[in-house]
Amino acid sequence: MAIEVKNIVKKFGSFAALDGVDLKVADGELLALLGPSGSGKTTLLRIIAGLDWPDAGEVKFDGQDALARGAGERNVGFVFQHYALFRHMSVFENVAFGLRVQPRKIRKTEAQIRARVKELLDLVQLDWLAERYPSQLSGGQRQRIALARALAIEPRILLLDEPFGALDAKVRKELRQWLRTLHEEIHVTSIFVTHDQEEALEVANRVVVMDKGKIEQIGTPGDVYDNPASAFVHGFIGESIVLPVDVQGGQVKLGHKLLNVEAGNAVGPSNLFVRRHDMQIGAVGEGSLEGTVRRVRTFGPIQRADIALSGNDTLVEIDAPRDRPLTAGDAVSLQPRRYRIFAAS
Amino acid sequence: MSAAKHRRTLPGFGLTMGLTLTWLSIIVLIPLAGLVLKTFELSFDQFWTIITSRRTLNALKTSFGLAFLAASVNLIAGMIIVWALTRYRFPGRRIFDAIVDIPFALPTAVAGVALTSLFAQNGWLGAPLAELGIKVAFTPIGIFVAMVFIGIPFVVRTVQPVLQDIDREIEEVSACLGANRWQTIWRVLLPSLLPAMLTGFALAFARAVGEYGSVIFIAGNLPNISEIAPLLIVIRLSEFRYADATAIAVVMLLTSFLVIFAINRIQRWSQSRMVRP
């Protein structure tokens, strides 16, 4: 089911959690809402689910007004960060809950419910836990049960709020993979909220980057990483070196030093953003920035070096291949290969 | 025997267990044993006659019956109060929260006098009720009112922390899954609250059964009508009929024990469904 969000505003007191948000989600898409805490991503998810109402704006499911309907009538599956399983019910009963509370007219028979729950537990590969209670499960298992429970009502939309946020790194990685595969299998329109860029880039078809109640950029994972639309996106996704520069008449200066980079549209005080691995390291004179290597660490295929720029005391961290070993004390030059310049806000 | 056998991560089991047993013995077991022993001064026939006498039976019926009724009312009213206090934010919430504790703190005699003057036929509430033909003070209804008064904090204070601990998310999930409000309360919230509700009920009941101070002022204390068992015990004591007094006390003790034991079992059962070992 397609979702359309139009000009949503939501205020908590004087704080604008959402400040005019527009978003279109195509049927069958797996979308990530990515942003720091307080960016409004969870609020947006809750509004789509019907757990919160906006102060202004529209939410449409396949062109139909969703705001007129309550959470129970929207046919939306919602998965919480902390699972929110019913502690007094067995795993089986947790998954069966959505089927048991259906109005009598459309409620399935006991045998049908059993078959459906079995099918879902198979889907999340936890059929052997049916008789257990939530307190006896690991975090990863609980989250998969929560997902099975949400899928029981055959939702047309699946919403996940930081679904892997409470899990340890290894389980998180497994579940990410698993969520991708699951989505390919059942193909329900899904939106998940995360503050973990790696998770968003790895799992989603499209990523929505949010900050301070506004959408900063919408694009494919490759897009938001390679072509960040704003200084915020560049800084938030992937590690960036940020250098304060001054742009005058198409010339970019760091302090008094003229840099061999193109100014683009920026004018006046700006920031130069460079990815760590996009900083070309060379002998003195080869690049437009110069500095001294302070410290070098090597891991795997790269070496990471702290370089103190001469002229000002800025310390930048760069990643370089290991074919040209660096040692502390070396005088080197730096030249940004790929970069973006955004006006300083 | 190896030294390892004597090691525990939490030392002090012997000491604390010894102190626990000694303390419980001095404070609880020995006095109760003395009570039971005292009744052995009576032959079984005498004992039976005392506890099956009309006046004793009526007093026991009044005490236990009204205590049960009062605890039931407190359970329902207490749940509503807990709900309002934990789920909503309103001005004066903290004051209401503090008011709940007053029956804990107020000397029971003061409560009795206050309730009596309130419900007496010329009292603020007693006068309008009298016009409707309802007499509260100096009747069993008065006993019931006093028991409700002293029992309410027990339900509120035991259920409140449990309801506070239940995440809003639990209810939200339930709503998303299509459950209506009633189904959410009935299938999701009440089962989680049940153990605490039973504890609150048991405490309110036990307190009401044993209540003396506030009840005797409002009860009127007519034998066979509005006389509670604790009062009958005091009357027997003042008549120097110690064995009679203890016989009634033993019956109260056993009945209370059975009721609380039964509630405890139900509680265990409902809890074991929630957290299995």
Coordinates of C-alpha atoms in Angstrom, one line a residue:
Chain A
M1 CA 0.0 0.0 0.0
A2 CA 1.3 3.5 -0.9
I3 CA 1.6 6.1 1.8
E4 CA 1.4 9.8 1.3
V5 CA 2.3 12.3 4.0
K6 CA 1.5 15.9 3.3
N7 CA 2.8 18.9 5.2
I8 CA 2.6 17.3 8.7
V9 CA 3.1 19.6 11.6
K10 CA 3.3 18.3 15.2
K11 CA 4.1 20.4 18.2
F12 CA 4.8 19.3 21.8
G13 CA 4.3 22.6 23.6
S14 CA 6.5 25.1 21.8
F15 CA 8.8 22.4 20.4
A16 CA 8.1 21.5 16.8
A17 CA 8.7 17.8 16.6
L18 CA 7.6 17.8 12.9
D19 CA 7.8 21.0 11.0
G20 CA 6.1 20.5 7.6
V21 CA 7.0 17.0 6.4
D22 CA 6.1 15.7 3.0
L23 CA 6.8 12.1 2.1
K24 CA 5.6 9.6 -0.5
V25 CA 6.2 5.9 0.0
A26 CA 5.6 3.5 -2.9
D27 CA 3.8 0.2 -2.5
G28 CA 6.2 -2.6 -1.4
E29 CA 9.0 -0.2 -0.5
L30 CA 11.4 -0.7 2.4
L31 CA 12.1 2.8 3.7
A32 CA 14.4 4.0 6.4
L33 CA 13.8 7.1 8.5
L34 CA 17.3 8.1 9.6
G35 CA 18.2 10.9 11.9
P36 CA 19.6 11.8 15.3
S37 CA 17.4 11.6 18.4
G38 CA 14.9 14.5 18.5
S39 CA 14.8 14.7 14.7
G40 CA 11.1 13.7 14.7
K41 CA 11.4 10.4 13.0
T42 CA 9.6 8.4 15.7
T43 CA 6.9 11.0 15.9
L44 CA 6.3 10.7 12.1
L45 CA 6.2 6.9 12.4
R46 CA 3.7 7.1 15.3
I47 CA 1.5 9.5 13.3
I48 CA 1.4 7.1 10.3
A49 CA 0.5 4.3 12.8
G50 CA -2.3 6.3 14.4
L51 CA -0.6 6.4 17.8
D52 CA -0.3 10.2 17.6
W53 CA -2.2 12.8 15.7
P54 CA -0.6 15.7 13.9
D55 CA -1.6 19.4 14.5
A56 CA -1.8 19.9 10.7
G57 CA -1.4 18.0 7.5
E58 CA -2.6 14.8 5.9
V59 CA -1.8 11.2 5.9
K60 CA -3.2 9.1 3.0
F61 CA -3.1 5.3 2.5
D62 CA -3.7 4.6 -1.2
G63 CA -5.3 8.0 -1.6
Q64 CA -7.7 7.5 1.4
D65 CA -7.6 9.7 4.5
A66 CA -5.9 7.6 7.2
L67 CA -6.3 10.3 10.0
A68 CA -10.0 9.6 10.2
R69 CA -9.2 6.1 11.3
G70 CA -7.8 5.0 14.7
A71 CA -4.8 2.8 15.1
G72 CA -6.8 -0.4 15.2
E73 CA -8.6 0.4 11.9
R74 CA -5.6 1.2 9.8
N75 CA -4.3 -2.3 9.5
V76 CA -0.8 -1.4 10.4
G77 CA 1.8 -3.6 12.0
F78 CA 3.9 -1.8 14.6
V79 CA 7.1 -3.1 16.2
F80 CA 8.6 -1.3 19.1
Q81 CA 12.2 -1.0 20.1
H82 CA 11.6 -2.8 23.4
Y83 CA 9.4 -5.5 21.9
A84 CA 6.3 -4.7 24.0
L85 CA 5.4 -8.4 24.2
F86 CA 2.6 -9.4 26.5
R87 CA 4.5 -11.0 29.5
H88 CA 1.6 -13.0 30.7
M89 CA 1.0 -14.8 27.4
S90 CA 3.0 -17.5 25.8
V91 CA 4.8 -16.9 22.5
F92 CA 1.9 -18.6 20.8
E93 CA -0.7 -16.4 22.4
N94 CA 1.3 -13.3 21.8
V95 CA 1.3 -14.0 18.0
A96 CA -2.4 -15.1 18.1
F97 CA -3.5 -12.0 19.9
G98 CA -4.4 -9.9 16.8
L99 CA -6.4 -12.8 15.5
R100 CA -8.3 -13.5 18.7
V101 CA -9.5 -9.9 19.2
Q102 CA -11.0 -9.6 15.7
P103 CA -14.8 -9.0 15.7
R104 CA -16.7 -12.2 15.9
K105 CA -18.1 -11.9 12.4
I106 CA -14.7 -12.1 10.7
R107 CA -12.8 -14.0 13.4
K108 CA -11.1 -17.2 12.3
T109 CA -11.8 -20.5 13.9
E110 CA -9.5 -21.9 16.5
A111 CA -8.0 -24.3 14.0
Q112 CA -7.4 -21.5 11.5
I113 CA -5.8 -19.4 14.2
R114 CA -3.5 -22.3 15.1
A115 CA -2.5 -22.8 11.5
R116 CA -1.8 -19.1 11.0
V117 CA 0.3 -18.8 14.1
K118 CA 2.3 -21.9 13.2
E119 CA 2.9 -20.4 9.7
L120 CA 4.2 -17.1 11.2
L121 CA 6.4 -18.8 13.8
D122 CA 7.9 -20.8 10.9
L123 CA 8.4 -17.6 9.0
V124 CA 10.4 -16.1 11.9
Q125 CA 12.0 -19.5 12.4
L126 CA 11.0 -19.8 16.1
D127 CA 8.2 -22.4 15.9
W128 CA 10.0 -24.4 18.7
L129 CA 9.5 -21.6 21.1
A130 CA 5.6 -21.5 20.9
E131 CA 5.0 -22.6 24.5
R132 CA 7.6 -20.4 26.1
Y133 CA 7.0 -17.1 27.8
P134 CA 8.7 -13.8 26.7
S135 CA 10.8 -13.7 29.8
Q136 CA 12.5 -16.9 28.7
L137 CA 13.6 -15.5 25.3
S138 CA 16.7 -13.6 24.2
G139 CA 16.4 -10.1 22.8
G140 CA 16.7 -11.2 19.2
Q141 CA 14.1 -13.9 19.7
R142 CA 11.7 -11.4 21.4
Q143 CA 12.0 -9.0 18.5
R144 CA 11.3 -11.7 15.9
I145 CA 8.2 -12.7 17.9
A146 CA 7.1 -9.1 18.1
L147 CA 7.4 -9.0 14.3
A148 CA 5.5 -12.2 13.9
R149 CA 2.7 -10.8 16.1
A150 CA 2.6 -7.6 14.0
L151 CA 2.4 -9.7 10.8
A152 CA -0.5 -11.9 12.1
I153 CA -3.1 -9.4 11.2
E154 CA -1.8 -9.3 7.6
P155 CA -1.0 -5.6 7.8
R156 CA -0.8 -3.6 4.7
I157 CA 2.0 -1.5 6.2
L158 CA 4.7 -2.5 8.6
L159 CA 6.2 0.1 10.8
L160 CA 9.3 -0.6 13.0
D161 CA 10.6 1.9 15.6
E162 CA 14.3 1.3 16.2
P163 CA 13.7 -2.4 15.8
F164 CA 17.2 -3.5 16.5
G165 CA 18.2 -0.6 18.9
A166 CA 18.2 -2.7 22.0
L167 CA 20.1 -5.7 20.6
D168 CA 23.9 -6.3 20.7
A169 CA 26.0 -5.8 17.6
K170 CA 26.2 -9.3 16.4
V171 CA 22.4 -10.1 16.7
R172 CA 21.7 -6.7 15.1
K173 CA 23.7 -7.6 12.0
E174 CA 21.9 -11.0 11.7
L175 CA 18.5 -9.5 12.1
R176 CA 19.2 -6.8 9.5
Q177 CA 20.0 -9.4 6.9
W178 CA 17.0 -11.3 8.0
L179 CA 14.6 -8.3 7.8
R180 CA 15.8 -7.7 4.2
T181 CA 15.2 -11.3 3.2
L182 CA 11.8 -11.3 5.0
H183 CA 10.8 -8.1 3.1
E184 CA 11.7 -9.7 -0.2
E185 CA 9.5 -12.6 0.7
I186 CA 6.4 -10.8 1.9
H187 CA 6.8 -7.5 0.2
V188 CA 4.7 -5.4 2.5
T189 CA 5.3 -1.6 2.5
S190 CA 7.7 -1.1 5.4
I191 CA 9.1 1.9 7.2
F192 CA 11.7 1.6 9.9
V193 CA 13.2 4.2 12.1
T194 CA 16.9 4.2 13.0
H195 CA 19.6 6.5 14.1
D196 CA 22.2 4.0 12.9
Q197 CA 23.3 5.1 9.4
E198 CA 24.9 1.7 8.6
E199 CA 21.6 0.0 9.3
A200 CA 19.7 2.4 7.1
L201 CA 22.1 2.2 4.2
E202 CA 22.4 -1.6 4.4
V203 CA 18.7 -2.5 4.7
A204 CA 16.6 0.1 3.0
N205 CA 15.7 0.7 -0.6
R206 CA 15.4 4.4 0.1
V207 CA 16.6 6.5 3.0
V208 CA 14.9 9.6 4.4
V209 CA 17.4 11.7 6.4
M210 CA 15.7 13.9 9.0
D211 CA 16.9 16.6 11.3
K212 CA 15.0 19.0 13.6
G213 CA 11.6 18.0 12.4
K214 CA 12.4 18.4 8.7
I215 CA 13.4 16.1 5.9
E216 CA 16.9 16.9 4.8
Q217 CA 17.2 14.4 1.9
I218 CA 15.4 11.5 0.4
G219 CA 17.3 9.1 -1.8
T220 CA 18.8 5.7 -2.3
P221 CA 21.5 4.7 0.1
G222 CA 24.2 5.3 -2.5
D223 CA 22.7 8.7 -3.3
V224 CA 22.6 10.1 0.3
Y225 CA 26.2 8.9 0.8
D226 CA 27.7 10.1 -2.4
N227 CA 25.6 13.2 -3.0
P228 CA 24.6 14.6 0.3
A229 CA 22.2 17.5 -0.2
S230 CA 23.2 19.5 2.9
A231 CA 26.0 20.0 5.4
F232 CA 23.9 18.1 7.9
V233 CA 23.5 15.0 5.7
H234 CA 27.2 15.0 4.8
G235 CA 28.2 15.3 8.5
F236 CA 25.6 12.7 9.7
I237 CA 26.2 10.0 7.1
G238 CA 29.7 8.6 6.9
E239 CA 32.7 10.2 8.6
S240 CA 33.6 13.6 7.3
I241 CA 36.5 16.0 7.7
V242 CA 35.1 19.5 8.0
L243 CA 37.3 22.5 7.3
P244 CA 36.1 26.1 7.8
V245 CA 36.9 28.0 4.6
D246 CA 36.2 31.4 3.1
V247 CA 34.9 31.7 -0.5
Q248 CA 35.5 34.9 -2.3
G249 CA 35.1 35.3 -6.1
G250 CA 35.3 31.6 -6.8
Q251 CA 38.4 31.2 -4.7
V252 CA 38.4 29.0 -1.6
K253 CA 40.7 29.9 1.2
L254 CA 41.6 28.1 4.4
G255 CA 43.0 30.8 6.6
H256 CA 45.3 32.6 4.1
K257 CA 46.0 29.5 2.1
L258 CA 44.4 29.2 -1.3
L259 CA 43.0 25.7 -1.9
N260 CA 42.9 24.0 -5.3
V261 CA 39.2 23.2 -5.1
E262 CA 36.1 24.5 -7.0
A263 CA 33.8 26.8 -5.0
G264 CA 30.5 25.7 -6.6
N265 CA 27.6 27.8 -5.4
A266 CA 29.0 28.8 -2.0
V267 CA 29.9 32.4 -1.2
G268 CA 31.4 33.7 2.0
P269 CA 32.1 31.7 5.2
S270 CA 31.6 28.0 4.3
N271 CA 32.6 24.5 5.3
L272 CA 34.5 22.1 3.1
F273 CA 33.4 18.5 3.6
V274 CA 35.7 15.7 2.6
R275 CA 35.3 12.0 3.3
R276 CA 38.3 10.6 5.2
H277 CA 39.2 8.3 2.3
D278 CA 38.7 11.0 -0.3
M279 CA 41.7 13.0 1.0
Q280 CA 44.6 12.2 -1.3
I281 CA 47.9 12.1 0.5
G282 CA 51.2 12.9 -1.2
A283 CA 54.6 14.4 -1.0
V284 CA 55.0 18.0 0.0
G285 CA 54.1 20.2 -2.9
E286 CA 51.7 17.8 -4.6
G287 CA 48.6 19.0 -2.8
S288 CA 47.2 22.3 -1.7
L289 CA 47.2 21.5 2.0
E290 CA 50.3 20.7 4.1
G291 CA 50.8 19.1 7.4
T292 CA 52.7 16.8 9.7
V293 CA 51.8 13.2 10.5
R294 CA 51.2 12.9 14.3
R295 CA 50.0 9.3 14.8
V296 CA 49.3 6.3 12.6
R297 CA 47.2 3.2 13.2
T298 CA 46.7 0.4 10.8
F299 CA 43.7 -1.9 10.6
G300 CA 43.0 -4.2 7.7
P301 CA 43.6 -2.7 4.3
I302 CA 43.9 0.9 5.5
Q303 CA 46.0 3.1 7.6
R304 CA 44.4 5.9 9.6
A305 CA 46.6 9.0 10.3
D306 CA 46.1 12.1 12.4
I307 CA 47.6 15.0 10.5
A308 CA 48.2 18.4 11.9
L309 CA 47.7 21.0 9.2
S310 CA 50.4 23.6 9.1
G311 CA 49.3 27.2 9.5
N312 CA 46.5 26.4 11.9
D313 CA 46.4 23.7 14.6
T314 CA 43.6 21.7 13.0
L315 CA 44.0 18.0 13.4
V316 CA 42.4 15.9 10.6
E317 CA 41.9 12.2 10.5
I318 CA 42.4 10.5 7.1
D319 CA 42.2 7.0 5.7
A320 CA 44.9 6.0 3.2
P321 CA 45.8 2.7 1.5
R322 CA 48.7 0.9 3.0
D323 CA 50.9 0.8 -0.1
R324 CA 52.6 4.0 1.0
P325 CA 53.4 3.6 4.7
L326 CA 53.2 6.7 6.8
T327 CA 55.2 7.3 10.0
A328 CA 54.8 9.9 12.6
G329 CA 56.8 13.0 11.9
D330 CA 56.5 12.8 8.1
A331 CA 55.7 16.1 6.3
V332 CA 53.0 15.4 3.8
S333 CA 50.5 17.3 1.5
L334 CA 46.8 16.7 1.2
Q335 CA 44.5 17.2 -1.7
P336 CA 40.7 16.6 -1.5
R337 CA 39.6 14.4 -4.4
R338 CA 35.9 14.5 -3.8
Y339 CA 34.4 17.1 -1.7
R340 CA 31.4 19.4 -1.1
I341 CA 31.3 23.0 0.0
F342 CA 28.3 24.2 2.0
A343 CA 27.7 27.7 3.2
A344 CA 28.2 27.9 7.0
S345 CA 24.9 28.3 8.7
Chain B
M1 CA 34.4 -32.4 53.2
S2 CA 36.0 -29.9 51.0
A3 CA 36.2 -26.2 51.9
A4 CA 34.5 -25.3 48.7
K5 CA 31.2 -26.7 50.0
H6 CA 31.0 -24.0 52.7
R7 CA 31.6 -21.2 50.3
R8 CA 28.7 -19.1 49.0
T9 CA 28.6 -16.0 46.9
L10 CA 26.2 -14.5 49.4
P11 CA 27.6 -15.2 52.9
G12 CA 25.6 -14.8 56.0
F13 CA 22.9 -17.4 55.4
G14 CA 23.3 -19.0 58.8
L15 CA 23.3 -15.7 60.7
T16 CA 20.3 -14.1 58.9
M17 CA 18.2 -17.3 58.9
G18 CA 18.9 -17.6 62.6
L19 CA 17.9 -14.1 63.3
T20 CA 14.8 -14.4 61.1
L21 CA 13.6 -17.5 63.0
T22 CA 14.4 -16.0 66.4
W23 CA 12.6 -12.8 65.6
L24 CA 9.6 -14.4 64.0
S25 CA 9.3 -16.7 67.0
I26 CA 9.4 -13.9 69.6
I27 CA 7.2 -11.6 67.7
V28 CA 4.7 -13.8 66.0
L29 CA 4.9 -17.5 66.8
I30 CA 5.2 -17.5 70.6
P31 CA 2.3 -15.1 71.2
L32 CA 0.1 -17.1 68.8
A33 CA 1.1 -20.3 70.4
G34 CA 0.3 -18.8 73.8
L35 CA -3.1 -17.9 72.4
V36 CA -3.7 -21.4 71.2
L37 CA -2.5 -23.0 74.5
K38 CA -4.8 -20.8 76.5
T39 CA -7.8 -22.3 74.7
F40 CA -6.7 -25.7 75.8
E41 CA -7.8 -24.7 79.2
L42 CA -11.2 -25.4 77.8
S43 CA -12.6 -28.8 77.0
F44 CA -13.6 -29.3 73.4
D45 CA -17.3 -29.2 74.3
Q46 CA -16.8 -25.9 76.1
F47 CA -14.8 -24.6 73.1
W48 CA -17.5 -25.7 70.7
T49 CA -20.3 -24.1 72.8
I50 CA -18.5 -20.8 72.9
I51 CA -17.7 -20.6 69.3
T52 CA -21.1 -21.8 68.1
S53 CA -23.0 -19.5 70.5
R54 CA -25.4 -17.2 68.6
R55 CA -23.6 -14.1 69.7
T56 CA -20.1 -15.4 68.7
L57 CA -21.3 -16.6 65.3
N58 CA -23.0 -13.3 64.6
A59 CA -20.0 -11.3 65.6
L60 CA -17.7 -13.5 63.3
K61 CA -20.2 -13.2 60.5
T62 CA -20.3 -9.4 60.9
S63 CA -16.6 -9.1 61.0
F64 CA -15.7 -11.5 58.1
G65 CA -18.7 -10.8 55.9
L66 CA -18.4 -7.0 56.1
A67 CA -14.6 -7.1 55.7
F68 CA -15.0 -9.2 52.6
L69 CA -17.6 -6.8 51.2
A70 CA -15.5 -3.8 52.1
A71 CA -12.3 -5.3 50.5
S72 CA -14.3 -6.0 47.4
V73 CA -15.6 -2.4 47.2
N74 CA -12.1 -1.2 47.9
L75 CA -10.7 -3.3 45.1
I76 CA -13.0 -1.7 42.5
A77 CA -12.8 1.9 43.9
G78 CA -9.0 1.5 44.4
M79 CA -8.5 0.4 40.9
I80 CA -10.3 3.4 39.6
I81 CA -8.2 5.7 41.8
V82 CA -5.0 4.0 40.8
W83 CA -5.9 4.4 37.1
A84 CA -6.6 8.1 37.5
L85 CA -3.5 8.8 39.5
T86 CA -1.1 6.9 37.3
R87 CA -2.5 7.4 33.8
Y88 CA -3.5 11.1 33.8
R89 CA -1.7 14.3 34.7
F90 CA -4.0 16.8 36.4
P91 CA -3.6 19.7 38.8
G92 CA -3.6 18.5 42.4
R93 CA -2.7 15.0 41.4
R94 CA 0.1 14.8 44.1
I95 CA -2.3 16.1 46.7
F96 CA -4.8 13.4 45.9
D97 CA -2.0 10.9 45.9
A98 CA -1.1 12.0 49.5
I99 CA -4.7 11.9 50.6
V100 CA -4.9 8.2 49.8
D101 CA -2.4 7.6 52.7
I102 CA -4.4 9.4 55.3
P103 CA -6.3 6.3 56.5
F104 CA -2.9 4.7 57.1
A105 CA -1.7 7.6 59.3
L106 CA -4.8 8.7 61.1
P107 CA -5.3 7.2 64.5
T108 CA -8.3 4.8 64.1
A109 CA -10.2 6.3 66.9
V110 CA -10.1 9.7 65.3
A111 CA -11.3 8.2 62.1
G112 CA -14.1 6.5 64.0
V113 CA -15.2 9.7 65.7
A114 CA -15.0 11.7 62.4
L115 CA -17.0 9.1 60.5
T116 CA -19.6 8.8 63.2
S117 CA -20.3 12.5 63.4
L118 CA -20.4 12.6 59.6
F119 CA -22.9 9.8 59.3
A120 CA -24.9 10.4 62.5
Q121 CA -28.5 11.4 61.8
N122 CA -27.7 15.1 62.1
G123 CA -24.4 14.8 60.3
W124 CA -23.5 16.2 56.9
L125 CA -24.0 13.0 55.1
G126 CA -26.1 11.3 57.7
A127 CA -29.0 13.8 57.5
P128 CA -29.6 13.6 53.8
L129 CA -29.3 9.8 53.9
A130 CA -31.7 9.6 56.8
E131 CA -34.2 11.5 54.7
L132 CA -33.9 8.7 52.2
G133 CA -34.5 6.2 55.0
I134 CA -30.9 5.0 55.1
K135 CA -29.4 4.8 58.5
V136 CA -25.6 4.5 58.5
A137 CA -24.2 5.2 61.9
F138 CA -24.9 2.6 64.6
T139 CA -25.8 -0.1 62.0
P140 CA -23.8 -2.7 60.1
I141 CA -23.6 -0.2 57.2
G142 CA -21.6 2.0 59.5
I143 CA -19.1 -0.8 60.1
F144 CA -18.9 -1.3 56.4
V145 CA -18.2 2.4 55.9
A146 CA -15.4 2.4 58.5
M147 CA -13.9 -0.7 56.9
V148 CA -13.9 0.8 53.5
F149 CA -12.2 3.9 54.9
I150 CA -9.3 2.1 56.5
G151 CA -8.8 -0.4 53.7
I152 CA -8.6 1.9 50.6
P153 CA -4.8 2.7 50.8
F154 CA -3.9 -1.0 50.7
V155 CA -5.3 -1.6 47.3
V156 CA -4.0 1.7 45.9
R157 CA -0.5 1.4 47.2
T158 CA 0.0 -2.2 46.0
V159 CA -1.5 -1.8 42.5
Q160 CA -0.1 1.6 41.8
P161 CA 3.6 0.7 41.3
V162 CA 2.6 -2.3 39.1
L163 CA 0.4 -0.2 36.8
Q164 CA 3.1 2.4 36.6
D165 CA 5.5 -0.2 35.4
I166 CA 3.3 -1.3 32.6
D167 CA 4.5 0.5 29.5
R168 CA 2.1 2.5 27.4
E169 CA 3.6 0.6 24.5
I170 CA 1.8 -2.5 25.7
E171 CA -1.5 -0.8 25.2
E172 CA -0.5 0.8 21.9
V173 CA 0.5 -2.6 20.5
S174 CA -2.8 -4.0 21.6
A175 CA -4.6 -1.1 19.8
C176 CA -2.5 -1.5 16.6
L177 CA -3.4 -5.2 16.6
G178 CA -7.1 -4.2 16.4
A179 CA -8.1 -4.7 20.0
N180 CA -10.7 -2.3 21.3
R181 CA -10.4 -0.6 24.7
W182 CA -12.3 -3.2 26.6
Q183 CA -10.3 -6.0 25.1
T184 CA -7.1 -4.2 25.9
I185 CA -8.1 -3.8 29.5
W186 CA -9.5 -7.3 29.9
R187 CA -6.9 -9.3 28.0
V188 CA -3.7 -7.2 28.4
L189 CA -3.9 -5.0 31.5
L190 CA -5.9 -7.0 34.1
P191 CA -3.9 -10.2 33.8
S192 CA -0.7 -8.3 34.6
L193 CA -2.4 -6.5 37.5
L194 CA -4.2 -9.5 39.0
P195 CA -1.4 -10.5 41.4
A196 CA -1.1 -7.0 42.8
M197 CA -4.9 -6.7 43.0
L198 CA -5.1 -9.9 45.0
T199 CA -2.4 -8.7 47.4
G200 CA -4.2 -5.4 47.8
F201 CA -7.5 -7.2 48.4
A202 CA -5.9 -9.5 51.0
L203 CA -4.3 -6.7 52.9
A204 CA -7.5 -4.6 52.9
F205 CA -9.5 -7.6 54.0
A206 CA -7.0 -8.5 56.8
R207 CA -7.0 -5.0 58.0
A208 CA -10.8 -4.8 58.0
V209 CA -11.2 -8.0 59.9
G210 CA -8.8 -6.8 62.6
E211 CA -10.1 -3.2 62.7
Y212 CA -11.3 -2.1 66.1
G213 CA -10.7 1.5 66.8
S214 CA -12.7 3.2 64.1
V215 CA -15.5 0.6 63.9
I216 CA -16.6 0.6 67.6
F217 CA -17.5 4.3 67.4
I218 CA -19.7 4.0 64.4
A219 CA -21.0 0.5 64.9
G220 CA -23.5 1.0 67.8
N221 CA -22.3 -2.4 69.0
L222 CA -25.6 -4.1 69.4
P223 CA -25.0 -7.8 70.1
N224 CA -26.0 -10.0 67.2
I225 CA -26.5 -7.0 64.9
S226 CA -23.6 -4.6 64.8
E227 CA -21.1 -6.2 67.1
I228 CA -17.7 -7.2 65.6
A229 CA -15.7 -10.1 66.7
P230 CA -12.7 -8.1 68.1
L231 CA -15.1 -6.1 70.3
L232 CA -16.6 -9.3 71.6
I233 CA -13.1 -10.5 72.5
V234 CA -12.6 -7.2 74.4
I235 CA -15.9 -7.7 76.2
R236 CA -15.0 -11.2 77.2
L237 CA -11.7 -10.0 78.5
S238 CA -13.3 -7.3 80.6
E239 CA -15.5 -10.0 82.1
F240 CA -12.3 -11.9 82.9
R241 CA -13.5 -14.8 80.7
Y242 CA -10.0 -15.2 79.2
A243 CA -10.6 -18.6 77.8
D244 CA -13.7 -17.5 76.0
A245 CA -11.8 -14.5 74.5
T246 CA -9.0 -16.7 73.3
A247 CA -11.4 -19.2 71.8
I248 CA -13.0 -16.5 69.6
A249 CA -9.5 -15.2 68.8
V250 CA -8.3 -18.7 67.7
V251 CA -11.3 -19.0 65.3
M252 CA -10.5 -15.5 63.9
L253 CA -6.9 -16.5 63.6
L254 CA -7.6 -19.7 61.7
T255 CA -10.2 -18.1 59.4
S256 CA -7.9 -15.2 58.5
F257 CA -5.1 -17.6 57.9
L258 CA -7.2 -19.7 55.6
V259 CA -8.5 -16.7 53.6
I260 CA -5.0 -15.2 53.2
F261 CA -3.5 -18.6 52.4
A262 CA -6.2 -19.1 49.7
I263 CA -5.6 -15.7 48.2
N264 CA -1.9 -16.4 48.2
R265 CA -2.4 -19.6 46.3
I266 CA -4.5 -17.8 43.6
Q267 CA -1.8 -15.2 43.4
R268 CA 1.0 -17.7 43.0
W269 CA -1.0 -19.4 40.3
S270 CA -1.7 -16.3 38.4
Q271 CA 1.9 -15.2 38.7
S272 CA 3.3 -18.5 37.6
R273 CA 1.5 -18.1 34.4
M274 CA 3.4 -14.9 33.8
V275 CA 6.9 -15.7 34.7
R276 CA 7.9 -19.4 34.4
P277 CA 11.1 -20.5 35.9

